[in-house]
């Protein structure tokens, strides 16, 4: 299968279960849910991996439309690499057609950054995927900022967004979904110039 016809694997990172649903660490799931809604799909349990998937197309009809598999790993964040690799193999997706959507501590809340490759910055989901796939996949990094005061990072990412943050959250999740669609349709440079803030 050539790169042009290969599907894209869009991986929203998060933890399964209602107690984690609104956590900062689950913003990847929020973006994946919105993309699924946009393509009219419902997440179903994957046959080949510990994950939920939706298959469909994103983008405008015609040559800019892209075949996608939206993925929410159900393995908990620090084991995300297993399900992602199983689905990458099953759908025969080149590594540069994998996009991880995740929370990012070193970027201010409300800021979005797209990139290809790079380190994991201590993010356990990325660490697990990189260990399985190598680092050459795309990332859509949703800034959540650093924890206040002496709060531990682990506690901060597993807390829900604050009431102030929630006022902008729907808009920011929507913008992140737009950025994913732009990345697929128009490439990384165009998406970076439109969405990196």
PDB file of C-alpha atoms in Angstrom, residues 31-99:
ATOM      1  CA  UNK A  31     -10.393  15.408  20.706  1.00  0.00           C
ATOM      2  CA  UNK A  32     -10.859  11.833  19.400  1.00  0.00           C
ATOM      3  CA  UNK A  33     -14.508  11.890  20.549  1.00  0.00           C
ATOM      4  CA  UNK A  34     -15.117  15.150  18.697  1.00  0.00           C
ATOM      5  CA  UNK A  35     -13.477  13.839  15.501  1.00  0.00           C
ATOM      6  CA  UNK A  36     -15.660  10.705  15.745  1.00  0.00           C
ATOM      7  CA  UNK A  37     -18.735  12.921  16.109  1.00  0.00           C
ATOM      8  CA  UNK A  38     -17.702  14.943  13.048  1.00  0.00           C
ATOM      9  CA  UNK A  39     -17.468  11.829  10.870  1.00  0.00           C
ATOM     10  CA  UNK A  40     -20.678  10.393  12.290  1.00  0.00           C
ATOM     11  CA  UNK A  41     -18.961   7.384  13.866  1.00  0.00           C
ATOM     12  CA  UNK A  42     -19.279   5.626  17.218  1.00  0.00           C
ATOM     13  CA  UNK A  43     -16.326   4.073  19.020  1.00  0.00           C
ATOM     14  CA  UNK A  44     -16.412   0.261  19.116  1.00  0.00           C
ATOM     15  CA  UNK A  45     -14.125  -2.246  20.758  1.00  0.00           C
ATOM     16  CA  UNK A  46     -11.275  -3.154  18.392  1.00  0.00           C
ATOM     17  CA  UNK A  47     -10.950  -6.851  17.488  1.00  0.00           C
ATOM     18  CA  UNK A  48      -7.160  -6.740  17.307  1.00  0.00           C
ATOM     19  CA  UNK A  49      -6.169  -4.555  20.252  1.00  0.00           C
ATOM     20  CA  UNK A  50      -7.114  -3.256  23.678  1.00  0.00           C
ATOM     21  CA  UNK A  51      -8.630  -0.114  22.222  1.00  0.00           C
ATOM     22  CA  UNK A  52     -11.772   1.507  20.886  1.00  0.00           C
ATOM     23  CA  UNK A  53     -11.775   2.506  17.212  1.00  0.00           C
ATOM     24  CA  UNK A  54     -13.839   4.357  14.621  1.00  0.00           C
ATOM     25  CA  UNK A  55     -13.085   4.104  10.914  1.00  0.00           C
ATOM     26  CA  UNK A  56     -14.116   6.809   8.460  1.00  0.00           C
ATOM     27  CA  UNK A  57     -12.956   9.758   6.398  1.00  0.00           C
ATOM     28  CA  UNK A  58     -12.095  13.287   7.536  1.00  0.00           C
ATOM     29  CA  UNK A  59     -11.855  16.467   5.544  1.00  0.00           C
ATOM     30  CA  UNK A  60     -13.866  17.774   2.621  1.00  0.00           C
ATOM     31  CA  UNK A  61     -15.096  15.274   0.001  1.00  0.00           C
ATOM     32  CA  UNK A  62     -12.645  14.841  -2.882  1.00  0.00           C
ATOM     33  CA  UNK A  63      -8.854  14.676  -3.040  1.00  0.00           C
ATOM     34  CA  UNK A  64      -8.333  16.223   0.431  1.00  0.00           C
ATOM     35  CA  UNK A  65     -10.474  13.595   2.149  1.00  0.00           C
ATOM     36  CA  UNK A  66      -8.367  11.163   4.203  1.00  0.00           C
ATOM     37  CA  UNK A  67      -9.116   7.647   5.418  1.00  0.00           C
ATOM     38  CA  UNK A  68      -8.677   7.513   9.191  1.00  0.00           C
ATOM     39  CA  UNK A  69      -8.824   5.115  12.078  1.00  0.00           C
ATOM     40  CA  UNK A  70      -9.531   7.012  15.295  1.00  0.00           C
ATOM     41  CA  UNK A  71      -8.127   5.206  18.319  1.00  0.00           C
ATOM     42  CA  UNK A  72      -8.634   5.464  22.084  1.00  0.00           C
ATOM     43  CA  UNK A  73      -6.269   2.957  23.774  1.00  0.00           C
ATOM     44  CA  UNK A  74      -8.040   1.223  26.676  1.00  0.00           C
ATOM     45  CA  UNK A  75      -4.806   0.025  28.274  1.00  0.00           C
ATOM     46  CA  UNK A  76      -4.150   3.025  30.551  1.00  0.00           C
ATOM     47  CA  UNK A  77      -1.791   5.766  29.499  1.00  0.00           C
ATOM     48  CA  UNK A  78       1.565   4.161  30.321  1.00  0.00           C
ATOM     49  CA  UNK A  79       0.761   1.075  28.178  1.00  0.00           C
ATOM     50  CA  UNK A  80      -0.584   2.920  25.107  1.00  0.00           C
ATOM     51  CA  UNK A  81       2.178   1.605  22.820  1.00  0.00           C
ATOM     52  CA  UNK A  82       0.831  -1.966  22.754  1.00  0.00           C
ATOM     53  CA  UNK A  83      -2.621  -1.205  21.315  1.00  0.00           C
ATOM     54  CA  UNK A  84      -1.232   1.485  18.977  1.00  0.00           C
ATOM     55  CA  UNK A  85       1.359  -0.913  17.536  1.00  0.00           C
ATOM     56  CA  UNK A  86      -1.197  -3.718  17.112  1.00  0.00           C
ATOM     57  CA  UNK A  87      -3.517  -1.397  15.195  1.00  0.00           C
ATOM     58  CA  UNK A  88      -0.679   0.119  13.169  1.00  0.00           C
ATOM     59  CA  UNK A  89       0.280  -3.413  12.076  1.00  0.00           C
ATOM     60  CA  UNK A  90      -3.317  -4.484  11.418  1.00  0.00           C
ATOM     61  CA  UNK A  91      -4.164  -1.439   9.267  1.00  0.00           C
ATOM     62  CA  UNK A  92      -0.655  -1.318   7.680  1.00  0.00           C
ATOM     63  CA  UNK A  93      -0.117   2.323   8.639  1.00  0.00           C
ATOM     64  CA  UNK A  94       3.304   3.920   8.018  1.00  0.00           C
ATOM     65  CA  UNK A  95       4.729   5.493  11.191  1.00  0.00           C
ATOM     66  CA  UNK A  96       4.510   9.001   9.708  1.00  0.00           C
ATOM     67  CA  UNK A  97       0.741   8.432   9.335  1.00  0.00           C
ATOM     68  CA  UNK A  98       0.368   8.017  13.100  1.00  0.00           C
ATOM     69  CA  UNK A  99      -0.804  11.113  15.011  1.00  0.00           C
TER      70      UNK A  99
END
